Amino acid sequence: MLKLNNISKTFNPGTVNEKTALSGLTLDVRDGDFITIIGANGAGKSTFMKLLLRLYDVDSGTIYINGRPIKEYDVRRMRSRIGVAFQSTNIYAMSFADNISLYHPVTAEKMRKIAKQMGLDEILKKNCADYDAELTREFFEDGILLSGGEAQKIGVSRVMSGDFSLLLLDEPSSALDPLAEYKLSEAILGAANQTTTILISHRLSTVRDADRIIVMDHGQICESGTHNALMEAKGKYYEMFTKQAENYVKQ
């Protein structure tokens, strides 16, 4: 279980560039929950994620994992139990298979299953390659160069390859077209059925099936609930979802 108790984080305190990213944020996440976090740029979403990884520490308040303050855990061991996929994915000069199994060893059977779920076989087919093909052209002139969306698929595949206690996904599908994003969301939801998952997304079509949607504004939670409950409340989430839906209709 994950608990954030009245946490706050300010950057550059006491300077002209002082910025409060989070203020008095409290949240309980149960084991196996699928939580999505939405909000405008600068609302504090990414800071929230980085605090869970201890890339930053809170200024006040406490983050608990299974009832124990996060600072009491060994950072390396804690991070080894967290699967991470961010908007920008690093692709390394290794084989296709090694890039996917970056966190944990993956059996050939599981590799094929992940590749099928994520549509990665299409990349190999397009390049007349197999799982041993090298990615990037750092060392091999015939290495496969991936698009931004293809790289994001690799990033999500990495978290699906391991046995994690928590998944943190920050805009993992921003470079994908709507159809590819839908398929990726299905894959994420499959993993979320077993693993506690926190997803940040700007495309609200990907968040409606979450157990709980958290709406952040100026470093605080302003709304929380299911898609249906928040739509009925006709607050900030309703406004955001309706405007985004209108854009899709116009297109």
JSON list of N, CA and C in Angstrom, two decimals, residues 171-200:
[
{"chain": "A", "resi": 171, "resn": "GLU", "atom": "N", "xyz": [3.09, 9.77, -19.22]},
{"chain": "A", "resi": 171, "resn": "GLU", "atom": "CA", "xyz": [2.86, 10.04, -20.64]},
{"chain": "A", "resi": 171, "resn": "GLU", "atom": "C", "xyz": [3.56, 9.01, -21.53]},
{"chain": "A", "resi": 172, "resn": "PRO", "atom": "N", "xyz": [3.35, 7.71, -21.30]},
{"chain": "A", "resi": 172, "resn": "PRO", "atom": "CA", "xyz": [4.10, 6.70, -22.05]},
{"chain": "A", "resi": 172, "resn": "PRO", "atom": "C", "xyz": [3.64, 6.52, -23.49]},
{"chain": "A", "resi": 173, "resn": "SER", "atom": "N", "xyz": [2.53, 7.17, -23.87]},
{"chain": "A", "resi": 173, "resn": "SER", "atom": "CA", "xyz": [1.99, 6.97, -25.22]},
{"chain": "A", "resi": 173, "resn": "SER", "atom": "C", "xyz": [1.81, 8.29, -25.97]},
{"chain": "A", "resi": 174, "resn": "SER", "atom": "N", "xyz": [2.50, 9.34, -25.55]},
{"chain": "A", "resi": 174, "resn": "SER", "atom": "CA", "xyz": [2.27, 10.67, -26.13]},
{"chain": "A", "resi": 174, "resn": "SER", "atom": "C", "xyz": [2.63, 10.75, -27.60]},
{"chain": "A", "resi": 175, "resn": "ALA", "atom": "N", "xyz": [3.56, 9.89, -28.08]},
{"chain": "A", "resi": 175, "resn": "ALA", "atom": "CA", "xyz": [4.00, 9.94, -29.48]},
{"chain": "A", "resi": 175, "resn": "ALA", "atom": "C", "xyz": [3.25, 8.96, -30.37]},
{"chain": "A", "resi": 176, "resn": "LEU", "atom": "N", "xyz": [2.25, 8.28, -29.82]},
{"chain": "A", "resi": 176, "resn": "LEU", "atom": "CA", "xyz": [1.51, 7.27, -30.58]},
{"chain": "A", "resi": 176, "resn": "LEU", "atom": "C", "xyz": [0.24, 7.86, -31.19]},
{"chain": "A", "resi": 177, "resn": "ASP", "atom": "N", "xyz": [-0.19, 7.27, -32.29]},
{"chain": "A", "resi": 177, "resn": "ASP", "atom": "CA", "xyz": [-1.48, 7.65, -32.86]},
{"chain": "A", "resi": 177, "resn": "ASP", "atom": "C", "xyz": [-2.58, 7.06, -31.98]},
{"chain": "A", "resi": 178, "resn": "PRO", "atom": "N", "xyz": [-3.83, 7.54, -32.09]},
{"chain": "A", "resi": 178, "resn": "PRO", "atom": "CA", "xyz": [-4.91, 7.08, -31.21]},
{"chain": "A", "resi": 178, "resn": "PRO", "atom": "C", "xyz": [-5.12, 5.57, -31.20]},
{"chain": "A", "resi": 179, "resn": "LEU", "atom": "N", "xyz": [-5.04, 4.91, -32.36]},
{"chain": "A", "resi": 179, "resn": "LEU", "atom": "CA", "xyz": [-5.26, 3.46, -32.41]},
{"chain": "A", "resi": 179, "resn": "LEU", "atom": "C", "xyz": [-4.15, 2.71, -31.67]},
{"chain": "A", "resi": 180, "resn": "ALA", "atom": "N", "xyz": [-2.89, 3.11, -31.92]},
{"chain": "A", "resi": 180, "resn": "ALA", "atom": "CA", "xyz": [-1.77, 2.47, -31.24]},
{"chain": "A", "resi": 180, "resn": "ALA", "atom": "C", "xyz": [-1.83, 2.75, -29.74]},
{"chain": "A", "resi": 181, "resn": "GLU", "atom": "N", "xyz": [-2.28, 3.94, -29.38]},
{"chain": "A", "resi": 181, "resn": "GLU", "atom": "CA", "xyz": [-2.41, 4.29, -27.96]},
{"chain": "A", "resi": 181, "resn": "GLU", "atom": "C", "xyz": [-3.48, 3.42, -27.30]},
{"chain": "A", "resi": 182, "resn": "TYR", "atom": "N", "xyz": [-4.57, 3.17, -28.01]},
{"chain": "A", "resi": 182, "resn": "TYR", "atom": "CA", "xyz": [-5.63, 2.32, -27.47]},
{"chain": "A", "resi": 182, "resn": "TYR", "atom": "C", "xyz": [-5.12, 0.92, -27.19]},
{"chain": "A", "resi": 183, "resn": "LYS", "atom": "N", "xyz": [-4.34, 0.36, -28.12]},
{"chain": "A", "resi": 183, "resn": "LYS", "atom": "CA", "xyz": [-3.78, -0.98, -27.93]},
{"chain": "A", "resi": 183, "resn": "LYS", "atom": "C", "xyz": [-2.79, -0.99, -26.77]},
{"chain": "A", "resi": 184, "resn": "LEU", "atom": "N", "xyz": [-1.99, 0.07, -26.65]},
{"chain": "A", "resi": 184, "resn": "LEU", "atom": "CA", "xyz": [-1.05, 0.15, -25.55]},
{"chain": "A", "resi": 184, "resn": "LEU", "atom": "C", "xyz": [-1.80, 0.23, -24.22]},
{"chain": "A", "resi": 185, "resn": "SER", "atom": "N", "xyz": [-2.89, 0.99, -24.19]},
{"chain": "A", "resi": 185, "resn": "SER", "atom": "CA", "xyz": [-3.68, 1.11, -22.96]},
{"chain": "A", "resi": 185, "resn": "SER", "atom": "C", "xyz": [-4.25, -0.23, -22.54]},
{"chain": "A", "resi": 186, "resn": "GLU", "atom": "N", "xyz": [-4.69, -1.03, -23.52]},
{"chain": "A", "resi": 186, "resn": "GLU", "atom": "CA", "xyz": [-5.18, -2.37, -23.21]},
{"chain": "A", "resi": 186, "resn": "GLU", "atom": "C", "xyz": [-4.09, -3.21, -22.57]},
{"chain": "A", "resi": 187, "resn": "ALA", "atom": "N", "xyz": [-2.88, -3.09, -23.09]},
{"chain": "A", "resi": 187, "resn": "ALA", "atom": "CA", "xyz": [-1.75, -3.84, -22.54]},
{"chain": "A", "resi": 187, "resn": "ALA", "atom": "C", "xyz": [-1.44, -3.37, -21.11]},
{"chain": "A", "resi": 188, "resn": "ILE", "atom": "N", "xyz": [-1.50, -2.06, -20.89]},
{"chain": "A", "resi": 188, "resn": "ILE", "atom": "CA", "xyz": [-1.23, -1.51, -19.56]},
{"chain": "A", "resi": 188, "resn": "ILE", "atom": "C", "xyz": [-2.30, -1.98, -18.57]},
{"chain": "A", "resi": 189, "resn": "LEU", "atom": "N", "xyz": [-3.56, -1.94, -18.99]},
{"chain": "A", "resi": 189, "resn": "LEU", "atom": "CA", "xyz": [-4.64, -2.37, -18.11]},
{"chain": "A", "resi": 189, "resn": "LEU", "atom": "C", "xyz": [-4.49, -3.83, -17.74]},
{"chain": "A", "resi": 190, "resn": "GLY", "atom": "N", "xyz": [-3.98, -4.64, -18.68]},
{"chain": "A", "resi": 190, "resn": "GLY", "atom": "CA", "xyz": [-3.75, -6.04, -18.37]},
{"chain": "A", "resi": 190, "resn": "GLY", "atom": "C", "xyz": [-2.72, -6.19, -17.27]},
{"chain": "A", "resi": 191, "resn": "ALA", "atom": "N", "xyz": [-1.65, -5.39, -17.34]},
{"chain": "A", "resi": 191, "resn": "ALA", "atom": "CA", "xyz": [-0.63, -5.42, -16.30]},
{"chain": "A", "resi": 191, "resn": "ALA", "atom": "C", "xyz": [-1.17, -4.84, -15.00]},
{"chain": "A", "resi": 192, "resn": "ALA", "atom": "N", "xyz": [-2.05, -3.83, -15.12]},
{"chain": "A", "resi": 192, "resn": "ALA", "atom": "CA", "xyz": [-2.58, -3.16, -13.94]},
{"chain": "A", "resi": 192, "resn": "ALA", "atom": "C", "xyz": [-3.49, -4.07, -13.14]},
{"chain": "A", "resi": 193, "resn": "ASN", "atom": "N", "xyz": [-4.05, -5.09, -13.76]},
{"chain": "A", "resi": 193, "resn": "ASN", "atom": "CA", "xyz": [-4.89, -6.03, -13.03]},
{"chain": "A", "resi": 193, "resn": "ASN", "atom": "C", "xyz": [-4.10, -6.75, -11.95]},
{"chain": "A", "resi": 194, "resn": "GLN", "atom": "N", "xyz": [-2.77, -6.80, -12.10]},
{"chain": "A", "resi": 194, "resn": "GLN", "atom": "CA", "xyz": [-1.92, -7.50, -11.15]},
{"chain": "A", "resi": 194, "resn": "GLN", "atom": "C", "xyz": [-1.02, -6.55, -10.36]},
{"chain": "A", "resi": 195, "resn": "THR", "atom": "N", "xyz": [-0.74, -5.41, -10.91]},
{"chain": "A", "resi": 195, "resn": "THR", "atom": "CA", "xyz": [0.27, -4.52, -10.32]},
{"chain": "A", "resi": 195, "resn": "THR", "atom": "C", "xyz": [-0.32, -3.14, -10.07]},
{"chain": "A", "resi": 196, "resn": "THR", "atom": "N", "xyz": [-0.01, -2.58, -8.91]},
{"chain": "A", "resi": 196, "resn": "THR", "atom": "CA", "xyz": [-0.42, -1.21, -8.62]},
{"chain": "A", "resi": 196, "resn": "THR", "atom": "C", "xyz": [0.18, -0.29, -9.67]},
{"chain": "A", "resi": 197, "resn": "THR", "atom": "N", "xyz": [-0.67, 0.50, -10.33]},
{"chain": "A", "resi": 197, "resn": "THR", "atom": "CA", "xyz": [-0.22, 1.32, -11.47]},
{"chain": "A", "resi": 197, "resn": "THR", "atom": "C", "xyz": [-0.67, 2.76, -11.31]},
{"chain": "A", "resi": 198, "resn": "ILE", "atom": "N", "xyz": [0.26, 3.69, -11.52]},
{"chain": "A", "resi": 198, "resn": "ILE", "atom": "CA", "xyz": [-0.06, 5.11, -11.53]},
{"chain": "A", "resi": 198, "resn": "ILE", "atom": "C", "xyz": [0.33, 5.66, -12.89]},
{"chain": "A", "resi": 199, "resn": "LEU", "atom": "N", "xyz": [-0.64, 6.21, -13.60]},
{"chain": "A", "resi": 199, "resn": "LEU", "atom": "CA", "xyz": [-0.44, 6.69, -14.96]},
{"chain": "A", "resi": 199, "resn": "LEU", "atom": "C", "xyz": [-0.74, 8.17, -15.06]},
{"chain": "A", "resi": 200, "resn": "ILE", "atom": "N", "xyz": [0.19, 8.93, -15.64]},
{"chain": "A", "resi": 200, "resn": "ILE", "atom": "CA", "xyz": [-0.06, 10.33, -15.99]},
{"chain": "A", "resi": 200, "resn": "ILE", "atom": "C", "xyz": [-0.37, 10.37, -17.48]}
]
